[in-house]
């Protein structure tokens, strides 16, 4: 499958770095039945010189051309997300596997990991895709985080251009199911697959999150499926936006 690569200009990237034009959107994660807020996912936000939002994926696509700059921006962004996060509940952080390259079980130190000072509330989201090398790195990262007592979540399960390996399903603590499942539940095969994954998660003591809940109908479907937590634009009024502008 051919995915278009989005980028921003070098001038825009330098402006982000030099002026620290960053921020975060904290999206609540809710208990599926009580709708109690159990935590937040921090999503990176970047801004231009005129304070206009830049597409986060375009920023990261551009950063992948410069590994050192990627680490610099991830470190700056994650430090900001941790410092300005709501103080209650779990804090889900997305960590780009490319930004922690070079890690191994014998050399597990990295400045990004050193930011994670609250293992009891921190959850690191990992993404597997069609690149086997990156999937292996996600598996290694999950093992290193487990050594530090930090929980991990496998993000975007069932999303476009992603794959799921059995080892990482057995390693992570939380399954986050992509919004695509809600659009495909009328297909018997898709429904059975999701039910099997949820049953496996329950049997293994893992928690589950269904993303993309945008309506009351979506919420009722999530509750019927028996997921632990939900996340999505149905709760947009409770999103928290903070920036360094």
C-alpha positions as a printed Julia matrix, in Angstrom:
245×3 Matrix{Float64}:
   0.0     0.0    0.0
   1.39    3.41  -0.93
   0.98    6.09   1.74
   1.73    9.72   0.88
   4.44   11.24   3.04
   3.65   14.64   4.51
   6.41   17.09   5.39
   6.86   20.66   6.52
   9.59   23.09   5.49
  12.97   23.35   7.19
  12.1    26.92   8.2
   8.93   25.76   9.93
  10.79   23.01  11.75
  13.51   25.4   12.94
  10.83   27.78  14.2
   9.25   24.96  16.21
  12.59   24.01  17.77
  14.13   27.43  18.39
  10.95   29.05  19.71
   9.6    25.88  21.34
   6.29   26.3   19.54
   4.81   23.19  21.07
   1.82   22.12  23.07
  -0.34   19.14  23.9
  -3.92   18.05  23.68
  -4.97   15.8   26.56
  -7.87   13.55  25.58
  -9.74   11.86  28.45
  -9.94    8.1   28.68
 -13.19    7.02  30.32
 -14.38    3.91  32.1
 -16.82    2.42  29.6
 -19.77    1.97  31.97
 -19.37    4.67  34.62
 -17.75    7.27  32.3
 -15.34    8.14  35.09
 -12.17    9.74  33.72
  -9.36    7.29  34.45
  -6.6     9.12  32.61
  -5.56   11.13  29.58
  -3.67   10.58  26.36
  -1.21   13.36  25.56
  -1.05   14.23  21.87
   1.74   16.45  20.55
   0.84   19.79  18.99
   3.1    22.11  16.99
   2.62   25.69  15.79
   3.96   27.99  13.09
   5.44   31.47  13.56
   1.92   32.87  13.11
   0.58   30.55  15.85
  -1.22   28.34  13.33
  -1.29   24.6   14.08
   1.01   22.38  12.05
  -0.06   18.8   11.25
   1.75   16.65  13.86
   2.26   13.77  11.43
   3.91   16.13   8.93
   6.28   17.31  11.65
   7.27   13.76  12.58
   7.59   12.71   8.94
  10.06   15.55   8.43
  11.91   14.74  11.65
  12.54   11.18  10.5
  15.04   12.59   7.99
  17.21   13.71  10.93
  17.45   11.21  13.82
  19.25   13.65  16.14
  16.64   16.35  15.57
  13.89   13.8   16.12
  15.32   12.97  19.54
  15.64   16.69  20.34
  12.01   17.45  19.47
  10.66   14.31  21.14
  12.59   15.15  24.3
  11.32   18.73  24.28
   7.75   17.67  23.53
   7.57   14.79  26.03
   9.1    16.87  28.82
   6.43   19.51  28.2
   3.63   16.91  28.07
   4.69   15.38  31.38
   5.11   18.73  33.15
   1.72   20.11  32.05
  -0.4    16.97  32.26
  -3.47   16.69  34.52
  -2.29   15.39  37.86
  -4.79   12.59  38.33
  -5.21    9.26  36.6
  -3.09    7.48  34.01
  -1.0     9.44  31.52
  -0.7     7.82  28.09
   2.33    9.01  26.1
   3.15    8.18  22.47
   6.84    7.39  22.04
   8.26    7.31  18.51
  10.38    4.12  18.22
  12.84    5.95  15.96
  13.6     8.39  18.79
  14.93    5.67  21.07
  17.1     3.87  18.54
  20.21    2.15  19.85
  18.57    0.79  22.97
  19.35   -2.76  24.03
  18.87   -4.94  27.07
  22.53   -4.29  27.97
  22.42   -0.5   27.28
  18.93    0.51  28.45
  19.64    4.15  29.32
  18.1     6.97  27.27
  17.18   10.59  28.15
  13.61   10.05  26.92
  13.12    7.14  29.28
  14.64    9.15  32.12
  11.68   11.55  31.83
   9.3     8.84  32.97
   9.53    9.44  36.7
   6.01    8.28  37.64
   5.79    4.63  36.58
   2.64    4.1   38.62
   0.64    6.37  36.29
   2.63    6.36  33.04
   1.56    4.25  30.05
   3.7     4.27  26.89
   1.81    3.67  23.66
   3.57    1.53  21.05
   2.62    1.12  17.42
   3.31   -1.89  15.23
   3.23   -1.5   11.48
   4.3    -3.39   8.38
   8.0    -2.79   9.02
   9.27   -5.9   10.82
  12.4    -4.13  12.07
  10.29   -1.46  13.76
   8.02   -4.13  15.23
  11.07   -5.8   16.76
  12.16   -2.47  18.22
   8.7    -1.93  19.72
   9.0    -5.35  21.35
  12.42   -4.46  22.8
  11.09   -1.13  24.06
   8.17   -2.88  25.76
  10.61   -5.19  27.56
  12.82   -2.3   28.69
   9.82   -0.36  29.97
   8.59   -3.42  31.86
  11.98   -3.54  33.62
  11.32    0.01  34.82
   7.82   -0.88  36.0
   6.19    1.21  33.27
   3.07   -0.12  31.6
   2.7    -0.27  27.82
  -0.25   -0.13  25.47
  -0.4    -1.43  21.91
  -2.0     1.38  19.91
  -4.11    1.32  16.75
  -4.88   -2.41  16.83
  -6.78   -3.13  13.63
  -5.94    0.24  12.08
  -4.86    0.74   8.46
  -1.3    -0.36   7.61
  -0.73   -2.0   11.0
   0.02   -5.56  11.95
  -0.15   -7.42  15.25
   2.41   -9.96  16.39
   1.7   -12.56  19.04
   4.8   -11.74  21.17
   3.85   -8.1   21.63
   0.21   -9.01  22.34
   1.53  -11.15  25.18
   3.9    -8.44  26.45
   1.9    -5.2   26.58
  -0.51   -4.4   29.4
  -3.25   -2.54  27.51
  -4.84   -3.02  24.08
  -6.03    0.1   22.28
  -8.39   -0.76  19.44
  -8.5     1.53  16.41
 -11.64    3.45  15.5
 -11.99    1.29  12.38
 -13.56   -1.52  14.43
 -16.67    0.55  15.11
 -17.17    1.03  11.37
 -16.74   -2.68  10.58
 -18.76   -4.44  13.27
 -21.57   -5.2   10.82
 -19.18   -7.64   9.16
 -19.45  -10.99  11.02
 -15.76  -11.84  10.56
 -14.62   -8.49  11.96
 -16.96   -8.79  14.94
 -15.75  -12.31  15.77
 -12.12  -11.2   15.52
 -12.67   -8.3   17.92
 -14.59  -10.52  20.34
 -11.74  -13.05  20.31
  -9.13  -10.36  20.99
 -11.22   -8.98  23.85
 -11.69  -12.47  25.31
  -7.93  -13.07  25.11
  -7.26   -9.74  26.85
  -9.65  -10.62  29.68
  -8.13  -14.08  30.07
  -4.63  -12.56  30.3
  -5.63   -9.78  32.69
  -5.02   -7.01  30.17
  -7.11   -3.85  29.92
  -8.78   -2.64  26.75
  -9.55    0.76  25.22
 -11.82    1.39  22.24
 -10.89    4.56  20.37
 -13.06    6.61  18.02
 -16.19    6.78  20.18
 -17.99    9.7   18.57
 -21.65    9.18  19.43
 -23.93    7.69  22.06
 -24.48    4.77  19.67
 -20.74    4.15  19.59
 -20.66    4.23  23.38
 -23.49    1.7   23.65
 -21.65   -0.57  21.22
 -18.45   -0.3   23.27
 -20.35   -1.13  26.46
 -21.98   -4.15  24.77
 -18.56   -5.4   23.65
 -17.29   -5.23  27.22
 -14.25   -3.01  26.73
 -12.8    -1.46  29.87
 -12.28    2.08  28.6
 -13.39    4.38  25.77
 -11.88    7.43  24.11
 -13.06    9.76  21.37
 -14.77   12.93  20.21
 -17.94   12.17  22.17
 -15.95   13.65  25.08
 -14.5    16.58  23.14
 -15.85   19.12  25.63
 -13.41   17.63  28.16
 -10.31   17.83  25.95
  -7.58   19.93  27.55
  -5.41   22.05  25.26
  -2.22   23.61  26.57
   0.6    25.23  24.63
   3.81   27.16  25.18
   2.84   30.13  22.99
